[in-house]
Amino acid sequence: MSIYTIAGLTPGSWVVFAITLVFITNQHEKVTGQLFYNAFLHPLSNVPGPFLARISGLPSWYYAMRGDRHIWLWQLFQIYGKMADDMSGLRLTAPGPKIRITPNTVLFRDPAAYRDIYNQKANVQKAPFYKAWQKDKDDVNTFTTRDKKVHARRRKMLNQSFTEPSLRASQPFIIKHVDRCDELLVAENDDGQWSKPVNFADLSDTLVFDIMGDLCFGTSFDIKEPGENPFKSIPHAVVQYMQFFYPLTRSPMLDLILWLKPRGLDTLFKTITPPHIKNYIRFVQSCVTKRLALYQEQKEKAMSDQRQDMFWFLCDAKDEAGRPAYSDSELYAEANMLIVGGTDTTSVTLAALMFYITRDATRLHKLVHEIRSKFLSPEDIVYGPELTSCVYLRACIDESMRLSPSGPSELPRQVLKGGAMINGDFYPEGTIVGASGWATGHNDEFYGDSEVFRPERWTPDESTGVTQEYVNILRANFHPFAQGPGSCPGKNIPILELSITVARTLHILEVRKPPTGENSLGQGIPTAGWGKRNQNIFQLQDSYISVRNGPIVQFRRRVT
């Protein structure tokens, strides 16, 4: 056990625990009265949920510390959620499943509620959860900004970095790293020989971080290359960074913690932050400093001679008055967001996709056939209509994102003054609402066979009985990049990364699950808890991002 983890708790979690214990000890009479109010008199008292969660936020925090909060939410929907058939026979919500997971939080998992919560005109804003991610008052980025008007301005400026030109500009960097990664996978193999078993979660992390280095900061970290490299610990440090702060954001004492942060708690957290997380923070600062220097150096050159990566578009963005959109401190904060958000979706989806296709020979063959029949050479696999016409490739990507979402728990929103109507019910000001990615994707009442990897559900086909109407209904409940003002601004980049990586890799290489040895990594365990037993489901840990391990796979050069 790490010296920075005691009894399974990180230093941040111990601080939250201590604050909670002191508060309960000194305010026991008020706490008792509040518990009674939460159970019987609260405006949300009629919303179903486990008794302990209805009176206290402790269960939600407990499962956040364990890393399986998404599984707990799924369990609650299985117990308390109610569904009904619509006229077409497809099982949809009526009036919609909802669960109360803290005294002031209600979650949903149906399309109507999702639209009511996350649409542009919804009378909600980001919950205090987001403010807890700030290291200090200067650490403000688009992700942590709660004010709707300020967020809209920031988002408008950030969108300038994710235009069609920036998407096309990113392609050479992606292709360079994918081809090099494929080369390394079989570098020591004779023709027809399978590679050593590799943990694909680690492999996808190294690939995606190297791509992100080029896209964001103008240089590759080269962590996929053999040999020693000081950057090789960075993907793991990002996970530890998220695991350190995530329990804090789900604390039942969050309001008190947010009040204490500028009054000394931020300083305390900086003191107890483990060295590897401090190294990650310094790493981000160093990357931004070097990229800013390169931008200033090239600014007077012709546009064609400037390195137009993602960070160039951030540096070059202008506000409504024509001034630079970001200060240096804001660029540091945005960079941290881009590293975490820009790597997690691609990496977890790649790992999940490899998990599922290496356990399903029929669908692997179907995917490989589409790619190899569409493109004569891997060099032909580039951004354009030919790649986007690979409908089964996109279906496999979508199905992997459904089963293994990069955000397994909810994106919380707080109802504003005047309240909000959600799926026909009124929720008062201050209520926290949201939808859980894992619980929504693993919903048998909606998908029928939600625990089955079946990409065909996303492609209309008379032979399979899948209609366009059916696909449209599914897509109304499918939001891998969120929706509305809080959606991912650069969602086209991970889709491009995923499409190019899978297509180029499967065009030149064959992949399999090792027939013997440690080949079960990533799958469910029959003796594990409810919701974690299915050996055909790629398992995740919830730290706001999806922490993963596996699958173990092997590669060899294409033999046919």
Coordinates of C-alpha atoms in Angstrom, one line a residue:
M1 CA 0.0 0.0 0.0
S2 CA 1.3 3.4 -0.9
I3 CA 2.3 5.7 1.9
Y4 CA -0.1 8.2 0.4
T5 CA -3.0 5.8 0.8
I6 CA -4.1 4.8 4.3
A7 CA -6.9 2.4 4.9
G8 CA -7.8 2.7 1.3
L9 CA -8.3 6.5 1.5
T10 CA -6.2 9.2 -0.3
P11 CA -5.0 12.2 1.6
G12 CA -7.8 14.2 0.0
S13 CA -10.4 11.7 1.2
W14 CA -9.0 11.7 4.7
V15 CA -9.4 15.5 4.8
V16 CA -13.0 15.2 3.7
F17 CA -13.6 12.4 6.3
A18 CA -12.0 14.6 9.1
I19 CA -14.2 17.6 8.1
T20 CA -17.3 15.5 8.1
L21 CA -16.5 13.9 11.5
V22 CA -15.8 17.2 13.2
F23 CA -19.0 18.8 11.7
I24 CA -21.2 15.9 12.9
T25 CA -19.6 15.8 16.3
N26 CA -20.1 19.5 16.9
Q27 CA -23.5 19.8 15.2
H28 CA -25.1 16.5 16.2
E29 CA -28.5 18.0 17.1
K30 CA -28.7 20.0 13.9
V31 CA -27.6 16.9 11.9
T32 CA -30.3 14.8 13.5
G33 CA -32.9 17.3 12.5
Q34 CA -31.6 17.6 9.0
L35 CA -31.7 13.8 8.6
F36 CA -35.3 13.7 9.6
Y37 CA -36.1 16.6 7.2
N38 CA -34.3 14.9 4.4
A39 CA -36.2 11.6 4.9
F40 CA -39.8 12.9 5.4
L41 CA -40.1 16.7 4.7
H42 CA -37.7 17.4 1.8
P43 CA -39.3 18.4 -1.6
L44 CA -37.6 15.3 -3.0
S45 CA -38.8 12.9 -0.3
N46 CA -41.2 11.1 -2.8
V47 CA -38.4 10.3 -5.2
P48 CA -37.3 6.6 -4.8
G49 CA -33.9 5.7 -3.5
P50 CA -32.1 3.8 -0.7
F51 CA -32.9 5.3 2.7
L52 CA -29.3 6.1 3.6
A53 CA -28.8 8.0 0.3
R54 CA -32.0 9.9 0.8
I55 CA -30.9 11.2 4.2
S56 CA -27.1 11.6 3.5
G57 CA -24.5 12.0 0.8
L58 CA -22.2 9.5 2.5
P59 CA -23.2 6.5 0.3
S60 CA -22.4 8.5 -2.9
W61 CA -19.1 9.6 -1.5
Y62 CA -18.2 6.1 -0.2
Y63 CA -18.7 4.5 -3.7
A64 CA -16.8 7.4 -5.3
M65 CA -13.8 6.5 -3.1
R66 CA -14.2 2.8 -4.0
G67 CA -14.2 3.6 -7.7
D68 CA -17.4 1.8 -8.4
R69 CA -19.9 4.6 -8.0
H70 CA -21.2 4.0 -11.6
I71 CA -22.0 0.4 -10.7
W72 CA -23.9 1.5 -7.5
L73 CA -25.9 3.9 -9.7
W74 CA -26.7 1.1 -12.1
Q75 CA -27.8 -1.1 -9.2
L76 CA -30.1 1.7 -7.9
F77 CA -31.8 2.0 -11.3
Q78 CA -32.2 -1.8 -11.4
I79 CA -34.0 -1.7 -8.0
Y80 CA -35.9 1.6 -8.2
G81 CA -36.2 2.4 -11.9
K82 CA -39.6 1.8 -13.6
M83 CA -40.1 1.3 -17.4
A84 CA -43.0 0.7 -19.8
D85 CA -43.5 -0.2 -23.4
D86 CA -44.3 2.4 -26.0
M87 CA -46.6 1.9 -29.0
S88 CA -43.8 0.5 -31.2
G89 CA -42.8 -2.2 -28.7
L90 CA -39.5 -0.5 -27.9
R91 CA -39.2 -0.1 -24.2
L92 CA -39.0 3.5 -23.3
T93 CA -39.6 5.6 -20.2
A94 CA -43.1 6.3 -18.8
P95 CA -43.0 8.6 -17.0
G96 CA -39.3 7.8 -16.6
P97 CA -37.0 6.1 -14.1
K98 CA -35.5 8.4 -11.5
I99 CA -33.5 7.8 -8.4
R100 CA -32.5 9.9 -5.4
I101 CA -28.9 9.3 -4.7
T102 CA -28.2 12.1 -2.2
P103 CA -30.8 14.3 -0.3
N104 CA -30.6 16.9 -3.0
T105 CA -29.7 14.8 -6.1
V106 CA -32.0 13.0 -8.6
L107 CA -30.6 11.0 -11.6
F108 CA -32.5 9.9 -14.7
R109 CA -31.8 7.5 -17.6
D110 CA -34.3 8.3 -20.3
P111 CA -34.1 10.5 -23.4
A112 CA -36.8 13.0 -22.5
A113 CA -35.2 13.7 -19.1
Y114 CA -31.7 14.0 -20.7
R115 CA -33.0 16.6 -23.2
D116 CA -34.7 18.5 -20.4
I117 CA -31.5 18.7 -18.3
Y118 CA -28.8 19.3 -20.9
N119 CA -30.4 21.3 -23.7
Q120 CA -29.3 24.9 -24.4
K121 CA -32.3 26.5 -22.8
A122 CA -32.5 24.3 -19.7
N123 CA -32.9 26.4 -16.5
V124 CA -29.8 24.7 -15.0
Q125 CA -26.1 25.4 -14.6
K126 CA -23.1 23.3 -13.7
A127 CA -23.2 22.0 -10.2
P128 CA -20.7 23.0 -7.4
F129 CA -19.1 19.7 -8.2
Y130 CA -17.1 21.4 -11.0
K131 CA -15.8 24.2 -8.7
A132 CA -14.2 21.6 -6.5
W133 CA -11.8 20.6 -9.3
Q134 CA -10.1 24.0 -9.1
K135 CA -6.7 23.9 -7.4
D136 CA -7.0 27.5 -6.5
K137 CA -8.9 30.7 -7.6
D138 CA -6.7 31.1 -10.7
D139 CA -7.3 27.6 -11.9
V140 CA -10.3 28.3 -14.0
N141 CA -11.0 26.7 -17.4
T142 CA -14.0 26.0 -19.6
F143 CA -14.7 22.7 -17.7
T144 CA -14.9 24.3 -14.3
T145 CA -16.7 27.5 -15.2
R146 CA -20.3 27.4 -13.8
D147 CA -21.8 30.8 -14.7
K148 CA -23.7 30.2 -18.0
K149 CA -22.9 33.5 -19.6
V150 CA -19.2 33.2 -18.8
H151 CA -19.1 29.6 -19.9
A152 CA -20.8 30.5 -23.2
R153 CA -18.1 33.1 -23.9
R154 CA -15.3 30.7 -23.0
R155 CA -16.9 28.0 -25.0
K156 CA -17.2 30.3 -28.1
M157 CA -13.5 31.0 -27.9
L158 CA -12.6 27.4 -27.3
N159 CA -14.6 26.4 -30.4
Q160 CA -12.1 28.3 -32.5
S161 CA -9.6 25.5 -31.8
F162 CA -11.9 22.8 -33.1
T163 CA -12.9 24.0 -36.6
E164 CA -12.7 22.0 -39.8
P165 CA -9.2 23.5 -40.6
S166 CA -7.9 22.4 -37.1
L167 CA -9.4 18.9 -37.7
R168 CA -7.6 18.5 -41.0
A169 CA -4.4 20.0 -39.5
S170 CA -4.5 17.3 -36.8
Q171 CA -4.5 14.3 -39.3
P172 CA -0.8 14.2 -40.1
F173 CA 0.1 14.0 -36.4
I174 CA -2.4 11.2 -35.8
I175 CA -1.3 9.2 -38.7
K176 CA 2.4 9.6 -37.8
H177 CA 1.9 8.1 -34.3
V178 CA -0.5 5.4 -35.3
D179 CA 1.9 4.1 -38.0
R180 CA 4.8 4.2 -35.6
C181 CA 2.8 2.4 -32.9
D182 CA 1.8 -0.4 -35.4
E183 CA 5.5 -0.7 -36.4
L184 CA 6.6 -1.1 -32.8
L185 CA 4.0 -3.8 -32.1
V186 CA 5.5 -6.3 -34.5
A187 CA 9.1 -4.9 -34.7
E188 CA 10.5 -8.1 -33.1
N189 CA 8.3 -10.5 -34.9
D190 CA 9.1 -12.8 -37.9
D191 CA 6.4 -13.0 -40.5
G192 CA 3.4 -14.9 -39.1
Q193 CA 4.6 -14.8 -35.6
W194 CA 2.4 -13.4 -32.8
S195 CA 3.8 -10.6 -30.6
K196 CA 4.2 -10.9 -26.9
P197 CA 1.0 -10.3 -25.0
V198 CA 0.5 -6.6 -24.4
N199 CA -1.9 -4.7 -22.1
F200 CA -3.9 -2.7 -24.6
A201 CA -4.9 -0.1 -22.0
D202 CA -1.3 0.8 -21.5
L203 CA -0.7 0.7 -25.2
S204 CA -3.6 3.0 -26.0
D205 CA -2.5 5.4 -23.3
T206 CA 1.0 5.8 -24.7
L207 CA -0.3 6.2 -28.2
V208 CA -3.0 8.8 -27.3
F209 CA -0.7 10.8 -25.1
D210 CA 1.9 11.0 -27.8
I211 CA -0.8 12.2 -30.2
M212 CA -2.0 14.7 -27.7
G213 CA 1.6 16.0 -27.2
D214 CA 1.8 16.8 -30.9
L215 CA -1.7 18.1 -31.2
C216 CA -1.5 20.3 -28.1
F217 CA 2.1 21.3 -27.4
G218 CA 4.0 20.9 -30.7
T219 CA 6.1 18.0 -29.6
S220 CA 5.6 14.3 -29.0
F221 CA 6.3 12.9 -25.6
D222 CA 7.6 9.7 -27.3
I223 CA 6.4 7.5 -24.4
K224 CA 5.5 4.7 -26.7
E225 CA 9.1 4.4 -27.8
P226 CA 11.3 1.7 -26.2
G227 CA 13.8 2.8 -23.5
E228 CA 13.7 5.1 -20.5
N229 CA 11.6 8.3 -20.7
P230 CA 10.7 10.7 -17.9
F231 CA 7.3 11.2 -19.4
K232 CA 6.3 7.5 -19.3
S233 CA 4.7 7.9 -15.9
I234 CA 2.4 10.8 -17.0
P235 CA -0.6 8.7 -18.1
H236 CA -0.6 7.0 -14.7
A237 CA -0.1 10.3 -12.9
V238 CA -3.2 11.7 -14.7
V239 CA -5.2 8.7 -13.3
Q240 CA -3.8 9.4 -9.8
Y241 CA -4.6 13.1 -10.1
M242 CA -8.2 12.3 -10.9
Q243 CA -8.4 9.6 -8.1
F244 CA -7.0 12.2 -5.6
F245 CA -9.6 14.9 -6.3
Y246 CA -12.6 12.9 -7.3
P247 CA -13.8 11.8 -3.8
L248 CA -13.5 15.5 -2.8
T249 CA -15.9 16.5 -5.6
R250 CA -18.5 13.9 -4.4
S251 CA -18.2 14.8 -0.7
P252 CA -21.4 15.3 1.4
M253 CA -19.6 18.3 2.9
L254 CA -18.9 19.9 -0.5
D255 CA -20.5 23.3 0.4
L256 CA -18.3 23.6 3.5
I257 CA -15.2 22.4 1.6
L258 CA -15.8 25.0 -1.1
W259 CA -16.1 27.7 1.6
L260 CA -12.8 26.5 3.2
K261 CA -10.8 26.2 0.0
P262 CA -9.8 29.9 -0.4
R263 CA -9.5 30.1 3.4
G264 CA -6.5 27.7 3.7
L265 CA -7.8 24.4 2.4
D266 CA -6.3 24.9 -1.0
T267 CA -2.9 25.5 0.7
L268 CA -3.4 22.3 2.7
F269 CA -4.2 20.3 -0.3
K270 CA -1.1 21.6 -2.1
T271 CA 1.0 20.5 0.9
I272 CA -0.4 16.9 1.1
T273 CA -0.6 16.4 -2.7
P274 CA 1.6 13.3 -3.4
P275 CA 4.8 14.0 -5.4
H276 CA 3.7 12.2 -8.5
I277 CA 0.7 14.5 -8.8
K278 CA 2.8 17.6 -8.2
N279 CA 5.1 16.3 -11.0
Y280 CA 2.1 16.1 -13.3
I281 CA 1.1 19.7 -12.5
R282 CA 4.6 20.8 -13.2
F283 CA 4.6 18.8 -16.4
V284 CA 1.5 20.7 -17.7
Q285 CA 3.0 24.0 -16.8
S286 CA 6.3 23.1 -18.6
C287 CA 4.4 22.0 -21.7
V288 CA 2.5 25.2 -21.9
T289 CA 5.5 27.4 -21.3
K290 CA 7.5 25.8 -24.1
R291 CA 4.5 25.9 -26.5
L292 CA 3.9 29.6 -25.8
A293 CA 7.6 30.3 -26.5
L294 CA 7.3 28.5 -29.8
Y295 CA 4.1 30.5 -30.7
Q296 CA 5.9 33.8 -30.0
E297 CA 8.9 32.7 -32.0
Q298 CA 6.8 31.8 -35.1
K299 CA 4.2 34.5 -34.8
E300 CA 5.9 36.8 -37.4
K301 CA 6.4 34.0 -39.9
A302 CA 4.1 33.2 -42.8
M303 CA 1.0 31.2 -41.8
S304 CA 2.2 28.2 -43.8
D305 CA 5.5 28.2 -41.7
Q306 CA 3.8 28.2 -38.4
R307 CA 3.0 24.9 -36.5
Q308 CA -0.8 24.9 -36.5
D309 CA -1.5 22.4 -33.8
M310 CA -4.4 22.6 -31.4
F311 CA -2.6 25.0 -29.1
W312 CA -1.8 27.3 -31.9
F313 CA -5.5 27.8 -32.4
L314 CA -5.9 28.5 -28.7
C315 CA -3.1 31.0 -28.7
D316 CA -4.5 32.6 -31.9
A317 CA -8.1 32.8 -30.7
K318 CA -9.6 36.2 -30.2
D319 CA -12.4 37.6 -28.1
E320 CA -15.2 39.8 -29.4
A321 CA -13.0 42.9 -29.0
G322 CA -10.2 41.3 -31.1
R323 CA -7.9 40.7 -28.2
P324 CA -6.2 37.4 -27.3
A325 CA -8.9 35.2 -25.9
Y326 CA -6.7 33.6 -23.2
S327 CA -4.2 34.9 -20.6
D328 CA -1.2 32.7 -19.9
S329 CA -2.8 31.4 -16.6
E330 CA -6.0 30.5 -18.5
L331 CA -4.0 28.6 -21.1
Y332 CA -2.4 26.6 -18.3
A333 CA -5.8 25.7 -17.0
E334 CA -7.2 24.9 -20.4
A335 CA -4.2 22.7 -21.1
N336 CA -5.0 20.5 -18.1
M337 CA -8.5 20.1 -19.3
L338 CA -7.4 19.2 -22.8
I339 CA -4.9 16.6 -21.5
V340 CA -7.5 14.8 -19.4
G341 CA -10.5 15.2 -21.7
G342 CA -8.6 14.8 -24.9
T343 CA -7.0 11.5 -24.0
D344 CA -9.6 9.6 -21.9
T345 CA -12.4 9.1 -24.5
T346 CA -10.0 7.9 -27.2
S347 CA -8.0 5.7 -24.9
V348 CA -10.8 3.9 -23.1
T349 CA -12.8 3.4 -26.3
L350 CA -9.8 1.9 -28.1
A351 CA -9.2 -0.5 -25.1
A352 CA -12.9 -1.4 -25.0
L353 CA -13.1 -2.0 -28.7
M354 CA -10.1 -4.3 -28.7
F355 CA -11.6 -6.2 -25.7
Y356 CA -14.9 -6.8 -27.5
I357 CA -13.6 -7.7 -31.0
T358 CA -11.0 -10.1 -29.7
R359 CA -13.8 -12.0 -28.0
D360 CA -16.0 -12.1 -31.0
A361 CA -14.4 -13.7 -34.1
T362 CA -17.5 -13.1 -36.3
R363 CA -17.6 -9.4 -35.7
L364 CA -13.8 -9.0 -35.9
H365 CA -13.9 -10.6 -39.3
K366 CA -16.8 -8.4 -40.4
L367 CA -14.9 -5.3 -39.3
V368 CA -11.6 -6.3 -40.9
H369 CA -13.4 -7.2 -44.2
E370 CA -15.0 -3.7 -44.4
I371 CA -11.7 -2.0 -43.8
R372 CA -9.6 -4.1 -46.2
S373 CA -12.2 -4.1 -49.0
K374 CA -12.7 -0.4 -48.7
F375 CA -9.0 0.6 -48.8
L376 CA -6.3 -1.0 -51.0
S377 CA -3.5 0.4 -48.9
P378 CA -3.2 1.7 -45.4
E379 CA -1.9 5.0 -46.8
D380 CA -5.4 5.5 -48.3
I381 CA -6.9 5.6 -44.8
V382 CA -7.2 9.3 -44.3
Y383 CA -9.8 11.8 -43.2
G384 CA -12.5 12.0 -45.9
P385 CA -15.7 10.5 -47.3
E386 CA -14.2 7.0 -47.7
L387 CA -13.3 6.7 -44.1
T388 CA -16.7 8.1 -42.9
S389 CA -18.4 5.6 -45.2
C390 CA -17.1 2.7 -43.1
V391 CA -20.4 2.3 -41.3
Y392 CA -19.5 -0.9 -39.4
L393 CA -16.3 0.7 -38.1
R394 CA -18.3 3.6 -36.8
A395 CA -20.9 1.2 -35.3
C396 CA -18.1 -0.7 -33.5
I397 CA -16.8 2.6 -32.1
D398 CA -20.3 3.7 -31.0
E399 CA -21.1 0.3 -29.4
S400 CA -17.8 0.4 -27.5
M401 CA -18.6 3.9 -26.2
R402 CA -22.0 2.8 -25.2
L403 CA -20.7 -0.2 -23.2
S404 CA -17.6 1.6 -21.9
P405 CA -18.3 5.4 -21.6
S406 CA -15.5 7.7 -20.8
G407 CA -17.7 9.4 -18.1
P408 CA -19.4 6.5 -16.3
S409 CA -21.2 8.7 -13.7
E410 CA -23.4 11.8 -14.2
L411 CA -22.4 15.3 -15.3
P412 CA -24.3 17.1 -12.5
R413 CA -26.4 20.2 -13.1
Q414 CA -27.9 22.5 -10.5
V415 CA -31.5 23.8 -11.0
L416 CA -31.6 27.6 -11.1
K417 CA -34.2 30.1 -9.6
G418 CA -37.7 29.3 -10.8
G419 CA -37.1 25.6 -10.9
A420 CA -37.1 23.2 -13.8
M421 CA -39.6 20.8 -15.4
I422 CA -37.9 17.4 -16.1
N423 CA -39.8 14.7 -17.8
G424 CA -43.1 16.3 -16.6
D425 CA -42.1 16.8 -13.0
F426 CA -41.1 20.0 -11.3
Y427 CA -37.8 20.3 -9.4
P428 CA -37.1 23.3 -7.2
E429 CA -34.1 25.6 -7.3
G430 CA -30.9 24.0 -6.0
T431 CA -31.8 20.5 -6.9
I432 CA -28.8 18.6 -8.5
V433 CA -29.9 16.5 -11.6
G434 CA -28.1 14.4 -14.2
A435 CA -27.9 11.2 -16.1
S436 CA -25.4 8.4 -15.6
G437 CA -23.4 7.2 -18.7
W438 CA -22.9 3.7 -17.5
A439 CA -26.4 3.2 -16.2
T440 CA -27.9 4.6 -19.4
G441 CA -25.8 2.4 -21.7
H442 CA -26.4 -0.7 -19.6
N443 CA -30.2 -0.5 -19.7
D444 CA -31.9 -3.7 -20.8
E445 CA -35.3 -2.0 -20.6
F446 CA -34.1 0.2 -23.5
Y447 CA -31.6 -1.8 -25.5
G448 CA -33.1 -5.3 -24.8
D449 CA -29.6 -6.9 -24.7
S450 CA -27.6 -4.1 -23.2
E451 CA -24.8 -6.5 -22.0
V452 CA -24.1 -7.7 -25.6
F453 CA -21.6 -6.2 -27.9
R454 CA -23.8 -5.8 -31.0
P455 CA -22.6 -3.1 -33.4
E456 CA -25.4 -4.0 -35.8
R457 CA -27.9 -2.2 -33.6
W458 CA -26.5 1.1 -35.0
T459 CA -26.8 0.3 -38.7
P460 CA -30.1 0.1 -40.5
D461 CA -30.3 -3.2 -42.4
E462 CA -33.3 -5.2 -43.6
S463 CA -31.5 -8.5 -43.1
T464 CA -31.1 -7.8 -39.3
G465 CA -34.5 -6.1 -38.9
V466 CA -32.9 -2.8 -37.8
T467 CA -34.8 0.2 -39.1
Q468 CA -33.7 3.8 -39.4
E469 CA -36.4 4.7 -36.9
Y470 CA -35.0 2.2 -34.4
V471 CA -31.5 3.7 -34.8
N472 CA -32.9 7.2 -34.4
I473 CA -34.5 6.2 -31.1
L474 CA -31.3 4.7 -29.9
R475 CA -29.3 7.8 -30.8
A476 CA -31.7 10.0 -28.9
N477 CA -30.4 8.2 -25.8
F478 CA -26.8 8.0 -26.8
H479 CA -24.5 10.9 -25.8
P480 CA -20.9 9.8 -25.5
F481 CA -19.7 13.5 -25.8
A482 CA -22.6 14.9 -23.8
Q483 CA -25.1 17.4 -25.2
G484 CA -25.9 21.1 -25.0
P485 CA -23.6 23.8 -23.7
G486 CA -21.5 21.3 -21.7
S487 CA -20.8 19.0 -24.6
C488 CA -17.3 18.1 -25.8
P489 CA -16.1 20.9 -28.1
G490 CA -13.6 18.7 -29.9
K491 CA -15.6 15.5 -30.3
N492 CA -14.6 15.2 -34.0
I493 CA -11.0 14.7 -33.1
P494 CA -11.4 11.6 -31.0
I495 CA -13.7 10.1 -33.6
L496 CA -11.0 10.8 -36.2
E497 CA -8.3 9.3 -33.9
L498 CA -10.4 6.2 -33.3
S499 CA -11.3 5.7 -36.9
I500 CA -7.7 6.1 -38.2
T501 CA -6.2 4.0 -35.4
V502 CA -8.5 1.1 -35.8
A503 CA -8.7 1.1 -39.6
R504 CA -4.9 1.4 -40.2
T505 CA -4.0 -1.1 -37.5
L506 CA -6.5 -3.8 -38.7
H507 CA -5.5 -3.2 -42.3
I508 CA -1.9 -4.2 -41.7
L509 CA -2.1 -6.3 -38.5
E510 CA -4.1 -9.2 -37.1
V511 CA -5.1 -9.2 -33.5
R512 CA -6.3 -11.8 -31.1
K513 CA -6.9 -12.6 -27.4
P514 CA -4.0 -14.9 -26.3
P515 CA -5.2 -18.5 -26.2
T516 CA -3.5 -19.2 -22.9
G517 CA -2.0 -17.3 -20.0
E518 CA -3.2 -14.1 -18.3
N519 CA -5.9 -13.3 -20.9
S520 CA -8.8 -12.3 -18.7
L521 CA -7.6 -8.9 -17.7
G522 CA -10.4 -6.3 -18.0
Q523 CA -13.3 -8.7 -17.9
G524 CA -15.8 -9.2 -15.1
I525 CA -15.2 -11.7 -12.3
P526 CA -17.9 -14.2 -11.4
T527 CA -17.2 -13.8 -7.7
A528 CA -17.3 -10.0 -7.8
G529 CA -20.3 -7.8 -6.7
W530 CA -23.6 -7.4 -8.6
G531 CA -22.9 -5.6 -11.9
K532 CA -19.2 -6.6 -12.1
R533 CA -19.5 -10.3 -12.8
N534 CA -20.1 -10.4 -16.5
Q535 CA -17.0 -11.8 -18.2
N536 CA -18.1 -10.4 -21.5
I537 CA -18.2 -6.8 -20.3
F538 CA -15.1 -4.6 -20.1
Q539 CA -14.9 -3.3 -16.6
L540 CA -14.1 0.2 -15.6
Q541 CA -13.4 2.2 -12.4
D542 CA -15.0 5.6 -11.9
S543 CA -12.8 8.5 -11.1
Y544 CA -14.9 10.9 -13.2
I545 CA -12.8 9.6 -16.1
S546 CA -12.9 5.8 -16.7
V547 CA -9.9 4.0 -15.3
R548 CA -9.2 0.7 -17.1
N549 CA -6.8 -2.2 -17.2
G550 CA -6.6 -4.6 -20.1
P551 CA -7.4 -6.3 -22.4
I552 CA -4.4 -8.5 -23.0
V553 CA -3.9 -8.9 -26.8
Q554 CA -1.4 -10.1 -29.4
F555 CA -0.6 -8.8 -32.8
R556 CA 1.1 -10.1 -35.9
R557 CA 1.6 -8.9 -39.5
R558 CA -1.3 -9.5 -41.9
V559 CA -0.9 -12.9 -43.5
T560 CA -3.7 -12.8 -46.1

